[in-house]
mmCIF file of C-alpha atoms in Angstrom:
data_model
loop_
_atom_site.group_PDB
_atom_site.id
_atom_site.type_symbol
_atom_site.label_atom_id
_atom_site.label_comp_id
_atom_site.label_asym_id
_atom_site.label_seq_id
_atom_site.Cartn_x
_atom_site.Cartn_y
_atom_site.Cartn_z
ATOM 1 C CA MET H 216 136.841 71.306 58.736
ATOM 2 C CA PRO H 217 138.979 73.998 58.216
ATOM 3 C CA VAL H 218 136.194 76.539 59.935
ATOM 4 C CA TYR H 219 135.730 73.279 62.738
ATOM 5 C CA ILE H 220 139.426 73.590 63.322
ATOM 6 C CA VAL H 221 139.560 77.443 63.928
ATOM 7 C CA SER H 222 136.290 77.891 65.868
ATOM 8 C CA GLY H 223 137.635 75.098 68.051
ATOM 9 C CA ILE H 224 140.984 76.642 68.570
ATOM 10 C CA THR H 225 139.556 80.116 69.188
ATOM 11 C CA LEU H 226 137.206 78.304 71.768
ATOM 12 C CA LEU H 227 139.808 76.988 73.754
ATOM 13 C CA VAL H 228 141.748 80.090 73.528
ATOM 14 C CA SER H 229 139.424 82.598 74.965
ATOM 15 C CA GLY H 230 137.953 79.466 77.274
ATOM 16 C CA TYR H 231 141.551 79.804 78.844
ATOM 17 C CA PHE H 232 141.457 83.476 79.114
ATOM 18 C CA SER H 233 137.664 83.369 80.391
ATOM 19 C CA TYR H 234 139.088 80.565 83.564
ATOM 20 C CA THR H 235 142.127 82.906 84.494
ATOM 21 C CA ASN H 236 140.251 86.819 83.874
ATOM 22 C CA LYS H 237 137.081 85.717 85.983
ATOM 23 C CA PRO H 238 134.935 89.224 86.585
ATOM 24 C CA PHE H 239 135.354 90.438 89.856
ATOM 25 C CA CYS H 240 132.208 89.158 91.259
ATOM 26 C CA PHE H 241 133.909 85.827 91.787
ATOM 27 C CA GLN H 242 137.249 87.365 93.058
ATOM 28 C CA ASN H 243 138.424 86.496 96.568
ATOM 29 C CA GLN H 244 136.027 89.080 99.293
ATOM 30 C CA ALA H 245 138.587 91.489 99.575
ATOM 31 C CA ILE H 246 139.163 92.299 96.360
ATOM 32 C CA ARG H 247 135.570 91.890 95.604
ATOM 33 C CA ASN H 248 134.995 94.255 98.853
ATOM 34 C CA GLU H 249 137.292 97.057 97.401
ATOM 35 C CA SER H 250 135.833 96.978 93.726
ATOM 36 C CA ILE H 251 132.165 97.573 95.326
ATOM 37 C CA ARG H 252 133.688 100.263 97.199
ATOM 38 C CA LEU H 253 134.731 101.782 94.866
ATOM 39 C CA HIS H 254 132.332 101.356 92.329
ATOM 40 C CA ARG H 255 129.949 102.578 94.510
ATOM 41 C CA LEU H 256 131.667 106.297 94.534
ATOM 42 C CA LYS H 257 131.645 105.997 90.615
ATOM 43 C CA LEU H 258 128.162 104.861 90.415
ATOM 44 C CA ARG H 259 126.490 107.714 93.226
ATOM 45 C CA GLN H 260 128.790 110.246 90.929
ATOM 46 C CA PHE H 261 127.083 109.050 87.755
ATOM 47 C CA ASP H 262 123.481 108.851 88.599
ATOM 48 C CA LEU H 263 123.085 111.308 91.768
ATOM 49 C CA GLY H 264 125.979 113.823 90.744
ATOM 50 C CA ALA H 265 127.555 113.154 94.279
ATOM 51 C CA LYS H 266 130.605 115.068 95.261
ATOM 52 C CA GLU H 267 132.716 112.306 96.475
ATOM 53 C CA GLN H 268 136.048 112.319 94.930
ATOM 54 C CA LEU H 269 138.388 109.442 94.482
ATOM 55 C CA THR H 270 141.417 109.846 95.563
ATOM 56 C CA PRO H 271 144.942 108.999 92.993
ATOM 57 C CA GLN H 272 145.140 106.184 94.058
ATOM 58 C CA GLU H 273 141.736 104.660 93.959
ATOM 59 C CA GLU H 274 141.364 106.315 90.748
ATOM 60 C CA ALA H 275 144.093 103.969 89.741
ATOM 61 C CA GLU H 276 142.679 100.803 91.270
ATOM 62 C CA TYR H 277 139.570 101.595 89.570
ATOM 63 C CA THR H 278 140.943 102.010 86.241
ATOM 64 C CA ILE H 279 142.588 98.583 87.023
ATOM 65 C CA TYR H 280 139.323 96.999 87.634
ATOM 66 C CA LYS H 281 137.380 98.799 84.888
ATOM 67 C CA ARG H 282 140.145 97.195 82.346
ATOM 68 C CA ALA H 283 139.777 93.765 83.565
ATOM 69 C CA ASP H 284 136.366 93.822 83.261
ATOM 70 C CA LYS H 285 136.455 95.033 79.587
ATOM 71 C CA LYS H 286 139.262 92.623 79.317
ATOM 72 C CA ALA H 287 136.618 90.022 80.917
ATOM 73 C CA PHE H 288 133.686 91.310 78.727
ATOM 74 C CA PHE H 289 135.881 91.211 75.496
ATOM 75 C CA ILE H 290 136.559 87.545 76.037
ATOM 76 C CA ASP H 291 133.192 86.791 76.641
ATOM 77 C CA GLN H 292 131.990 88.221 73.606
ATOM 78 C CA ILE H 293 134.125 86.224 72.003
ATOM 79 C CA LEU H 294 132.768 83.119 73.380
ATOM 80 C CA SER H 295 129.254 84.131 72.160
ATOM 81 C CA ILE H 296 130.744 84.099 68.548
ATOM 82 C CA SER H 297 132.619 81.379 68.557
ATOM 83 C CA VAL H 298 130.915 78.383 70.392
ATOM 84 C CA PRO H 299 127.875 78.820 68.045
ATOM 85 C CA ILE H 300 130.047 78.517 65.046
ATOM 86 C CA PHE H 301 131.570 75.753 66.558
ATOM 87 C CA LEU H 302 128.696 73.633 67.528
ATOM 88 C CA ILE H 303 127.257 74.057 64.245
ATOM 89 C CA THR H 304 130.634 72.926 62.099
ATOM 90 C CA PHE H 305 130.385 70.277 64.861
ATOM 91 C CA LEU H 306 127.262 68.806 63.907
ATOM 92 C CA ILE H 307 127.667 69.248 60.356
ATOM 93 C CA LEU H 308 130.683 66.686 60.563
ATOM 94 C CA ILE H 309 128.202 64.558 62.714
ATOM 95 C CA VAL H 310 125.997 64.340 59.957
ATOM 96 C CA SER H 311 128.233 64.295 57.274
ATOM 97 C CA SER H 312 130.531 61.487 58.807
ATOM 98 C CA ASN H 313 130.153 59.202 61.146
ATOM 99 C CA TRP H 314 133.779 59.592 62.920
ATOM 100 C CA ALA H 315 132.480 61.807 66.137
ATOM 101 C CA LEU H 316 129.788 59.229 66.602
ATOM 102 C CA GLN H 317 132.477 56.995 67.272
ATOM 103 C CA MET H 318 134.151 58.883 70.437
ATOM 104 C CA PRO H 319 131.178 59.723 72.946
ATOM 105 C CA LEU H 320 133.239 61.848 74.706
ATOM 106 C CA TYR H 321 132.525 64.398 71.221
ATOM 107 C CA ILE H 322 128.887 63.924 72.144
ATOM 108 C CA VAL H 323 128.971 64.845 75.387
ATOM 109 C CA SER H 324 131.608 68.061 75.772
ATOM 110 C CA ALA H 325 129.389 69.483 73.047
ATOM 111 C CA PHE H 326 126.238 69.142 75.339
ATOM 112 C CA LEU H 327 128.053 70.781 78.248
ATOM 113 C CA ILE H 328 129.425 73.609 75.604
ATOM 114 C CA LEU H 329 126.322 74.495 74.696
ATOM 115 C CA ILE H 330 124.879 74.257 78.321
ATOM 116 C CA GLY H 331 127.509 76.488 79.604
ATOM 117 C CA LYS H 332 127.173 79.350 76.958
ATOM 118 C CA ASN H 333 123.647 79.384 76.391
ATOM 119 C CA ASP H 334 123.184 82.959 76.215
ATOM 120 C CA ALA H 335 119.355 82.501 76.205
ATOM 121 C CA VAL H 336 119.275 80.885 79.569
ATOM 122 C CA THR H 337 121.796 83.431 80.766
ATOM 123 C CA ASN H 338 119.325 86.339 79.514
ATOM 124 C CA ALA H 339 116.238 84.501 80.884
ATOM 125 C CA SER H 340 117.711 84.484 84.279
ATOM 126 C CA GLY H 341 118.089 88.438 83.736
ATOM 127 C CA PHE H 342 122.151 88.005 84.581
ATOM 128 C CA ARG H 343 123.934 91.461 84.697
ATOM 129 C CA LYS H 344 127.211 90.391 86.108
ATOM 130 C CA PRO H 345 126.023 92.447 89.482
ATOM 131 C CA LEU H 346 129.578 93.984 91.815
ATOM 132 C CA CYS H 347 131.646 93.342 88.977
ATOM 133 C CA VAL H 348 133.155 96.977 87.986
ATOM 134 C CA SER H 349 130.475 97.233 84.710
ATOM 135 C CA ASN H 350 127.566 98.750 83.561
ATOM 136 C CA GLN H 351 126.687 102.270 85.568
ATOM 137 C CA SER H 352 122.935 102.340 86.328
ATOM 138 C CA PHE H 353 121.092 103.620 88.960
ATOM 139 C CA TYR H 354 119.231 100.259 89.352
ATOM 140 C CA GLU H 355 122.618 98.753 90.109
ATOM 141 C CA LEU H 356 122.954 101.236 92.580
ATOM 142 C CA ASP H 357 120.247 99.884 94.792
ATOM 143 C CA ILE H 358 122.084 97.260 94.529
ATOM 144 C CA ILE H 359 125.860 98.146 95.207
ATOM 145 C CA GLU H 360 124.513 99.742 98.227
ATOM 146 C CA SER H 361 123.112 96.789 99.810
ATOM 147 C CA PHE H 362 126.195 94.897 99.577
ATOM 148 C CA TYR H 363 127.949 98.163 100.863
ATOM 149 C CA LYS H 364 125.884 97.921 103.630
ATOM 150 C CA ARG H 365 126.394 94.402 104.606
ATOM 151 C CA ILE H 366 130.049 94.663 104.210
ATOM 152 C CA ASN H 367 130.163 97.897 106.801
ATOM 153 C CA GLY H 368 127.794 95.979 109.549
ATOM 154 C CA LEU H 369 124.863 98.333 108.756
ATOM 155 C CA SER H 370 121.202 96.851 109.258
ATOM 156 C CA LEU H 371 119.276 95.891 106.312
ATOM 157 C CA ASP H 372 115.488 96.466 105.695
ATOM 158 C CA GLU H 373 113.565 93.592 103.729
ATOM 159 C CA GLU H 374 114.263 94.681 100.318
ATOM 160 C CA GLU H 375 117.940 95.194 101.049
ATOM 161 C CA LYS H 376 118.496 91.842 101.933
ATOM 162 C CA ARG H 377 116.418 90.447 99.005
ATOM 163 C CA ASN H 378 118.412 92.355 96.459
ATOM 164 C CA ILE H 379 121.430 90.505 98.400
ATOM 165 C CA ASP H 380 120.024 87.169 98.367
ATOM 166 C CA ASN H 381 118.424 87.542 94.547
ATOM 167 C CA TYR H 382 121.920 88.460 93.226
ATOM 168 C CA GLU H 383 123.933 86.167 94.969
ATOM 169 C CA THR H 384 122.075 83.449 93.469
ATOM 170 C CA GLU H 385 122.408 84.666 90.217
ATOM 171 C CA ILE H 386 126.330 85.207 90.705
ATOM 172 C CA ARG H 387 126.426 81.341 91.558
ATOM 173 C CA TRP H 388 124.118 80.473 88.636
ATOM 174 C CA TYR H 389 126.421 82.223 85.979
ATOM 175 C CA GLY H 390 129.223 80.500 88.166
ATOM 176 C CA TRP H 391 127.993 77.073 87.660
ATOM 177 C CA GLN H 392 127.218 77.682 84.216
ATOM 178 C CA MET H 393 130.521 79.093 83.253
ATOM 179 C CA ASN H 394 132.126 75.780 84.975
ATOM 180 C CA VAL H 395 129.931 73.773 82.967
ATOM 181 C CA LEU H 396 131.590 75.361 80.161
ATOM 182 C CA TYR H 397 135.023 74.960 80.755
ATOM 183 C CA VAL H 398 134.648 71.329 81.776
ATOM 184 C CA GLY H 399 133.112 70.513 78.469
ATOM 185 C CA ILE H 400 136.292 72.694 76.619
ATOM 186 C CA ALA H 401 138.230 70.299 78.586
ATOM 187 C CA LEU H 402 136.501 67.573 77.853
ATOM 188 C CA HIS H 403 136.616 68.114 73.924
ATOM 189 C CA LEU H 404 140.153 68.844 73.935
ATOM 190 C CA LEU H 405 140.676 65.456 76.080
ATOM 191 C CA ALA H 406 138.763 63.862 73.129
ATOM 192 C CA THR H 407 140.526 65.771 70.334
ATOM 193 C CA ILE H 408 143.954 64.060 72.013
ATOM 194 C CA LEU H 409 142.517 60.499 72.073
ATOM 195 C CA HIS H 410 141.315 60.490 68.789
ATOM 196 C CA GLY H 411 144.611 61.664 67.203
ATOM 197 C CA ILE H 412 146.418 59.073 69.639
ATOM 198 C CA ILE H 413 143.884 56.302 68.313
ATOM 199 C CA HIS H 414 144.729 57.633 64.702
ATOM 200 C CA VAL H 415 147.783 57.266 64.731
ATOM 201 C CA PHE H 416 148.059 53.976 66.229
ATOM 202 C CA GLN H 417 145.469 52.603 63.074
ATOM 203 C CA SER H 418 147.468 54.283 60.159
#
């Protein structure tokens, strides 16, 4: 029970911070476009040795983006650890007692949490958090360039259109998956509150 409680609190807190600190690919269009522009400059320096330099103000903005991205990544790592611990202890409680079976909301919420933070499904889709200021790689530069051209109204070839379509699909899939996780966490919190209220009235 203590492990279940601690992991549950960790899941709740990290889920809240994950919701309030979403990666930049989920921010409004203006912030997203600016992060793409600055990230493109950094990638070109890193991969191509380009001489384009960021102004001090742009460098400060990019530092903020990177810091926010690292924070989001750290929160995601905590979720990746707390979710399996929480679900395993929850399963043990179901097997060892019948209290969870008396509250169907618990079962539904656990299922949603499992789906929402299933890293195997995420990795299978090849998700790499596109357009969030994160990993610097030559492959990502191709994707960033495609989006950069669309932002500036430049013509796109078929491969660039495909890059955008594929990555926007991955963004939507990841967003859907995370929303399922948030609903699962909220539902489990609601079930816990209801269970506490019922326990008080029964005792």
